[in-house]
């Protein structure tokens, strides 16, 4: 966690760490310029990135391995990614999680 402006928060593996360990990953990247709440706050310069296991054994439903958030309140939201990693959540689990709208947490 870096308390900069905007904040930078990360948990789990990075793309470089996964590559060094020979782990194939699939990346999901959501730009906050598409977030209604970030736009309303006038702070749409951030993004949320998730890394999923993309090994053949995962069959397209790989567990989340890491994630990062750059943006306002990133430190308040990174815990949700940490919990997803701890619980072994996959992309389907993340997609089925309902969040209030519009919030930064849905990003």
Short mmCIF file of N, CA and C in Angstrom, two decimals:
data_model
loop_
_atom_site.label_atom_id
_atom_site.label_comp_id
_atom_site.label_asym_id
_atom_site.label_seq_id
_atom_site.Cartn_x
_atom_site.Cartn_y
_atom_site.Cartn_z
N UNK A 1 0.85 -1.16 0.00
CA UNK A 1 0.00 0.00 0.00
C UNK A 1 0.90 1.23 0.00
N UNK A 2 0.64 2.11 -0.93
CA UNK A 2 1.36 3.38 -0.99
C UNK A 2 0.34 4.51 -0.84
N UNK A 3 0.49 5.28 0.22
CA UNK A 3 -0.44 6.38 0.48
C UNK A 3 -0.02 7.61 -0.30
N UNK A 4 -0.17 7.50 -1.60
CA UNK A 4 0.13 8.59 -2.53
C UNK A 4 -1.19 9.15 -3.02
N UNK A 5 -1.14 10.05 -3.95
CA UNK A 5 -2.36 10.57 -4.55
C UNK A 5 -2.24 10.49 -6.06
N UNK A 6 -2.89 9.52 -6.68
CA UNK A 6 -3.83 8.57 -6.10
C UNK A 6 -3.12 7.45 -5.33
N UNK A 7 -3.87 6.77 -4.48
CA UNK A 7 -3.32 5.65 -3.72
C UNK A 7 -3.02 4.48 -4.65
N UNK A 8 -2.04 3.66 -4.25
CA UNK A 8 -1.66 2.45 -4.99
C UNK A 8 -1.69 1.30 -3.99
N UNK A 9 -2.45 0.26 -4.29
CA UNK A 9 -2.55 -0.90 -3.40
C UNK A 9 -2.45 -2.17 -4.23
N UNK A 10 -1.82 -3.19 -3.67
CA UNK A 10 -1.67 -4.46 -4.38
C UNK A 10 -1.65 -5.59 -3.37
N UNK A 11 -2.01 -6.78 -3.83
CA UNK A 11 -2.01 -7.97 -2.99
C UNK A 11 -1.80 -9.18 -3.90
N UNK A 12 -1.16 -10.20 -3.37
CA UNK A 12 -0.93 -11.42 -4.15
C UNK A 12 0.19 -11.24 -5.16
N UNK A 13 0.14 -12.06 -6.20
CA UNK A 13 1.19 -12.05 -7.22
C UNK A 13 1.04 -10.88 -8.18
N UNK A 14 2.18 -10.39 -8.66
CA UNK A 14 2.19 -9.45 -9.77
C UNK A 14 2.39 -10.26 -11.05
N UNK A 15 2.21 -9.62 -12.19
CA UNK A 15 2.44 -10.32 -13.46
C UNK A 15 3.88 -10.81 -13.56
N UNK A 16 4.82 -9.99 -13.15
CA UNK A 16 6.24 -10.39 -13.21
C UNK A 16 6.53 -11.57 -12.29
N UNK A 17 5.96 -11.57 -11.09
CA UNK A 17 6.18 -12.68 -10.17
C UNK A 17 5.58 -13.98 -10.71
N UNK A 18 4.39 -13.90 -11.29
CA UNK A 18 3.76 -15.08 -11.87
C UNK A 18 4.61 -15.63 -13.01
N UNK A 19 5.09 -14.75 -13.87
CA UNK A 19 5.93 -15.17 -15.00
C UNK A 19 7.20 -15.85 -14.49
N UNK A 20 7.83 -15.26 -13.46
CA UNK A 20 9.05 -15.84 -12.90
C UNK A 20 8.81 -17.22 -12.31
N UNK A 21 7.59 -17.47 -11.84
CA UNK A 21 7.24 -18.76 -11.26
C UNK A 21 6.66 -19.73 -12.30
N UNK A 22 6.60 -19.29 -13.55
CA UNK A 22 6.07 -20.14 -14.62
C UNK A 22 4.57 -20.31 -14.58
N UNK A 23 3.87 -19.35 -13.99
CA UNK A 23 2.42 -19.41 -13.88
C UNK A 23 1.81 -18.56 -14.98
N UNK A 24 0.96 -19.18 -15.80
CA UNK A 24 0.27 -18.45 -16.87
C UNK A 24 -0.93 -17.74 -16.26
N UNK A 25 -1.04 -16.43 -16.52
CA UNK A 25 -2.14 -15.66 -15.96
C UNK A 25 -2.98 -14.99 -17.04
N UNK A 26 -4.22 -14.75 -16.68
CA UNK A 26 -5.13 -13.97 -17.51
C UNK A 26 -5.41 -12.69 -16.72
N UNK A 27 -5.38 -11.56 -17.39
CA UNK A 27 -5.52 -10.27 -16.72
C UNK A 27 -6.86 -9.63 -17.05
N UNK A 28 -7.49 -9.11 -16.02
CA UNK A 28 -8.68 -8.28 -16.18
C UNK A 28 -8.35 -6.88 -15.73
N UNK A 29 -8.62 -5.89 -16.56
CA UNK A 29 -8.29 -4.50 -16.25
C UNK A 29 -9.52 -3.64 -16.44
N UNK A 30 -9.91 -2.92 -15.39
CA UNK A 30 -11.07 -2.03 -15.47
C UNK A 30 -10.62 -0.60 -15.25
N UNK A 31 -10.70 0.24 -16.29
CA UNK A 31 -10.32 1.65 -16.14
C UNK A 31 -11.42 2.43 -15.41
N UNK A 32 -11.02 3.20 -14.44
CA UNK A 32 -12.00 3.97 -13.67
C UNK A 32 -12.67 5.05 -14.50
N UNK A 33 -12.17 5.34 -15.68
CA UNK A 33 -12.83 6.30 -16.57
C UNK A 33 -14.21 5.79 -16.96
N UNK A 34 -14.48 4.49 -16.74
CA UNK A 34 -15.78 3.89 -17.03
C UNK A 34 -16.63 3.73 -15.77
N UNK A 35 -16.16 4.22 -14.64
CA UNK A 35 -16.88 4.11 -13.37
C UNK A 35 -17.69 5.37 -13.12
N UNK A 36 -19.01 5.21 -13.01
CA UNK A 36 -19.86 6.36 -12.75
C UNK A 36 -19.49 7.10 -11.47
N UNK A 37 -19.12 6.35 -10.43
CA UNK A 37 -18.77 6.99 -9.15
C UNK A 37 -17.46 7.77 -9.27
N UNK A 38 -16.46 7.17 -9.93
CA UNK A 38 -15.18 7.86 -10.11
C UNK A 38 -15.37 9.14 -10.93
N UNK A 39 -16.20 9.06 -11.95
CA UNK A 39 -16.48 10.24 -12.78
C UNK A 39 -17.18 11.30 -11.94
N UNK A 40 -18.19 10.88 -11.16
CA UNK A 40 -18.92 11.84 -10.32
C UNK A 40 -18.01 12.49 -9.29
N UNK A 41 -17.02 11.74 -8.81
CA UNK A 41 -16.06 12.28 -7.84
C UNK A 41 -14.99 13.15 -8.48
N UNK A 42 -14.94 13.16 -9.82
CA UNK A 42 -13.90 13.91 -10.52
C UNK A 42 -12.53 13.27 -10.38
N UNK A 43 -12.49 11.94 -10.12
CA UNK A 43 -11.23 11.22 -9.92
C UNK A 43 -11.27 9.91 -10.71
N UNK A 44 -11.32 10.02 -12.02
CA UNK A 44 -11.44 8.83 -12.87
C UNK A 44 -10.11 8.36 -13.44
N UNK A 45 -8.98 8.78 -12.83
CA UNK A 45 -7.66 8.44 -13.37
C UNK A 45 -7.17 7.05 -12.96
N UNK A 46 -7.92 6.32 -12.19
CA UNK A 46 -7.44 5.04 -11.67
C UNK A 46 -7.84 3.83 -12.49
N UNK A 47 -7.49 2.66 -11.95
CA UNK A 47 -7.88 1.39 -12.56
C UNK A 47 -7.81 0.29 -11.51
N UNK A 48 -8.49 -0.81 -11.81
CA UNK A 48 -8.43 -2.02 -10.99
C UNK A 48 -7.96 -3.14 -11.90
N UNK A 49 -6.97 -3.91 -11.43
CA UNK A 49 -6.44 -5.02 -12.22
C UNK A 49 -6.51 -6.30 -11.39
N UNK A 50 -6.99 -7.38 -12.01
CA UNK A 50 -7.03 -8.69 -11.37
C UNK A 50 -6.28 -9.68 -12.23
N UNK A 51 -5.55 -10.58 -11.58
CA UNK A 51 -4.82 -11.65 -12.27
C UNK A 51 -5.42 -12.99 -11.87
N UNK A 52 -5.71 -13.81 -12.88
CA UNK A 52 -6.31 -15.12 -12.66
C UNK A 52 -5.40 -16.21 -13.20
N UNK A 53 -5.43 -17.37 -12.58
CA UNK A 53 -4.70 -18.54 -13.06
C UNK A 53 -5.27 -18.92 -14.43
N UNK A 54 -4.43 -18.96 -15.45
CA UNK A 54 -4.87 -19.31 -16.81
C UNK A 54 -4.23 -20.61 -17.27
N UNK A 55 -3.86 -21.45 -16.32
CA UNK A 55 -3.27 -22.74 -16.68
C UNK A 55 -4.35 -23.62 -17.32
N UNK A 56 -3.94 -24.60 -18.13
CA UNK A 56 -4.92 -25.49 -18.76
C UNK A 56 -5.82 -26.19 -17.73
N UNK A 57 -5.27 -26.47 -16.55
CA UNK A 57 -6.04 -27.16 -15.52
C UNK A 57 -7.20 -26.30 -14.99
N UNK A 58 -7.09 -24.98 -15.16
CA UNK A 58 -8.12 -24.07 -14.65
C UNK A 58 -9.36 -24.06 -15.55
N UNK A 59 -9.25 -24.53 -16.78
CA UNK A 59 -10.37 -24.62 -17.72
C UNK A 59 -11.13 -23.30 -17.85
N UNK A 60 -10.40 -22.19 -17.85
CA UNK A 60 -11.03 -20.89 -18.02
C UNK A 60 -11.68 -20.32 -16.77
N UNK A 61 -11.56 -21.03 -15.65
CA UNK A 61 -12.16 -20.57 -14.40
C UNK A 61 -11.11 -20.51 -13.30
N UNK A 62 -9.96 -19.92 -13.61
CA UNK A 62 -8.85 -19.90 -12.67
C UNK A 62 -9.07 -19.02 -11.46
N UNK A 63 -8.46 -19.45 -10.37
CA UNK A 63 -8.51 -18.68 -9.13
C UNK A 63 -7.83 -17.33 -9.31
N UNK A 64 -8.28 -16.36 -8.54
CA UNK A 64 -7.60 -15.07 -8.54
C UNK A 64 -6.27 -15.23 -7.81
N UNK A 65 -5.22 -14.73 -8.43
CA UNK A 65 -3.86 -14.86 -7.88
C UNK A 65 -3.31 -13.55 -7.35
N UNK A 66 -3.84 -12.44 -7.83
CA UNK A 66 -3.33 -11.14 -7.40
C UNK A 66 -4.17 -10.02 -7.96
N UNK A 67 -3.94 -8.85 -7.44
CA UNK A 67 -4.68 -7.71 -7.93
C UNK A 67 -4.08 -6.41 -7.45
N UNK A 68 -4.40 -5.37 -8.16
CA UNK A 68 -3.92 -4.05 -7.80
C UNK A 68 -4.98 -3.00 -8.09
N UNK A 69 -4.93 -1.96 -7.30
CA UNK A 69 -5.85 -0.84 -7.48
C UNK A 69 -5.03 0.45 -7.43
N UNK A 70 -5.25 1.31 -8.39
CA UNK A 70 -4.67 2.65 -8.38
C UNK A 70 -5.86 3.60 -8.43
N UNK A 71 -5.99 4.43 -7.42
CA UNK A 71 -7.09 5.38 -7.38
C UNK A 71 -7.40 5.80 -5.96
N UNK A 72 -8.32 6.76 -5.85
CA UNK A 72 -8.71 7.22 -4.52
C UNK A 72 -9.33 6.07 -3.74
N UNK A 73 -9.00 5.97 -2.49
CA UNK A 73 -9.53 4.95 -1.58
C UNK A 73 -9.10 3.53 -1.94
N UNK A 74 -8.02 3.37 -2.70
CA UNK A 74 -7.53 2.04 -3.06
C UNK A 74 -7.26 1.21 -1.80
N UNK A 75 -6.71 1.84 -0.78
CA UNK A 75 -6.41 1.14 0.46
C UNK A 75 -7.66 0.62 1.16
N UNK A 76 -8.78 1.30 0.97
CA UNK A 76 -10.03 0.86 1.57
C UNK A 76 -10.62 -0.34 0.84
N UNK A 77 -10.23 -0.53 -0.42
CA UNK A 77 -10.85 -1.57 -1.24
C UNK A 77 -9.98 -2.80 -1.45
N UNK A 78 -8.67 -2.72 -1.22
CA UNK A 78 -7.78 -3.83 -1.54
C UNK A 78 -8.09 -5.07 -0.70
N UNK A 79 -8.69 -4.88 0.46
CA UNK A 79 -9.05 -6.01 1.32
C UNK A 79 -10.01 -6.97 0.64
N UNK A 80 -10.86 -6.46 -0.24
CA UNK A 80 -11.80 -7.33 -0.95
C UNK A 80 -11.05 -8.29 -1.88
N UNK A 81 -10.00 -7.81 -2.51
CA UNK A 81 -9.19 -8.69 -3.36
C UNK A 81 -8.42 -9.69 -2.50
N UNK A 82 -7.90 -9.23 -1.36
CA UNK A 82 -7.19 -10.14 -0.45
C UNK A 82 -8.12 -11.25 0.01
N UNK A 83 -9.35 -10.93 0.34
CA UNK A 83 -10.32 -11.94 0.76
C UNK A 83 -10.62 -12.92 -0.37
N UNK A 84 -10.76 -12.41 -1.59
CA UNK A 84 -11.02 -13.28 -2.74
C UNK A 84 -9.88 -14.27 -2.94
N UNK A 85 -8.64 -13.81 -2.77
CA UNK A 85 -7.49 -14.71 -2.90
C UNK A 85 -7.53 -15.75 -1.80
N UNK A 86 -7.74 -15.32 -0.56
CA UNK A 86 -7.77 -16.24 0.59
C UNK A 86 -8.87 -17.29 0.45
N UNK A 87 -10.02 -16.89 -0.09
CA UNK A 87 -11.15 -17.81 -0.23
C UNK A 87 -11.07 -18.67 -1.49
N UNK A 88 -10.05 -18.46 -2.33
CA UNK A 88 -9.90 -19.25 -3.55
C UNK A 88 -10.92 -18.90 -4.61
N UNK A 89 -11.38 -17.65 -4.63
CA UNK A 89 -12.39 -17.23 -5.59
C UNK A 89 -11.84 -17.25 -7.01
N UNK A 90 -12.73 -17.53 -7.97
CA UNK A 90 -12.34 -17.49 -9.38
C UNK A 90 -13.10 -16.35 -10.07
N UNK A 91 -12.92 -16.24 -11.37
CA UNK A 91 -13.53 -15.15 -12.13
C UNK A 91 -15.05 -15.19 -12.05
N UNK A 92 -15.63 -16.38 -12.04
CA UNK A 92 -17.09 -16.50 -11.95
C UNK A 92 -17.57 -15.99 -10.59
N UNK A 93 -16.87 -16.36 -9.52
CA UNK A 93 -17.24 -15.87 -8.19
C UNK A 93 -17.21 -14.35 -8.13
N UNK A 94 -16.16 -13.76 -8.69
CA UNK A 94 -16.04 -12.30 -8.69
C UNK A 94 -17.19 -11.68 -9.48
N UNK A 95 -17.50 -12.25 -10.63
CA UNK A 95 -18.56 -11.72 -11.48
C UNK A 95 -19.94 -11.82 -10.84
N UNK A 96 -20.14 -12.80 -9.98
CA UNK A 96 -21.44 -12.99 -9.33
C UNK A 96 -21.59 -12.18 -8.04
N UNK A 97 -20.54 -11.50 -7.63
CA UNK A 97 -20.59 -10.70 -6.41
C UNK A 97 -21.31 -9.39 -6.71
N UNK A 98 -22.37 -9.13 -5.97
CA UNK A 98 -23.18 -7.94 -6.20
C UNK A 98 -22.65 -6.80 -5.34
N UNK A 99 -22.48 -5.64 -5.96
CA UNK A 99 -22.05 -4.43 -5.27
C UNK A 99 -23.08 -3.33 -5.49
N UNK A 100 -23.23 -2.44 -4.52
CA UNK A 100 -24.10 -1.28 -4.74
C UNK A 100 -23.58 -0.46 -5.93
N UNK A 101 -24.49 0.25 -6.58
CA UNK A 101 -24.11 1.06 -7.75
C UNK A 101 -24.67 2.46 -7.57
N UNK A 102 -23.92 3.48 -7.85
CA UNK A 102 -22.52 3.49 -8.26
C UNK A 102 -21.60 3.61 -7.05
N UNK A 103 -20.62 2.73 -6.96
CA UNK A 103 -19.60 2.79 -5.92
C UNK A 103 -18.25 2.51 -6.54
N UNK A 104 -17.19 2.90 -5.86
CA UNK A 104 -15.85 2.56 -6.34
C UNK A 104 -15.59 1.07 -6.16
N UNK A 105 -16.20 0.45 -5.15
CA UNK A 105 -15.99 -0.97 -4.89
C UNK A 105 -16.42 -1.87 -6.02
N UNK A 106 -17.38 -1.45 -6.82
CA UNK A 106 -17.80 -2.28 -7.94
C UNK A 106 -16.79 -2.24 -9.08
N UNK A 107 -15.84 -1.33 -8.98
CA UNK A 107 -14.81 -1.21 -10.01
C UNK A 107 -13.81 -2.32 -9.88
#
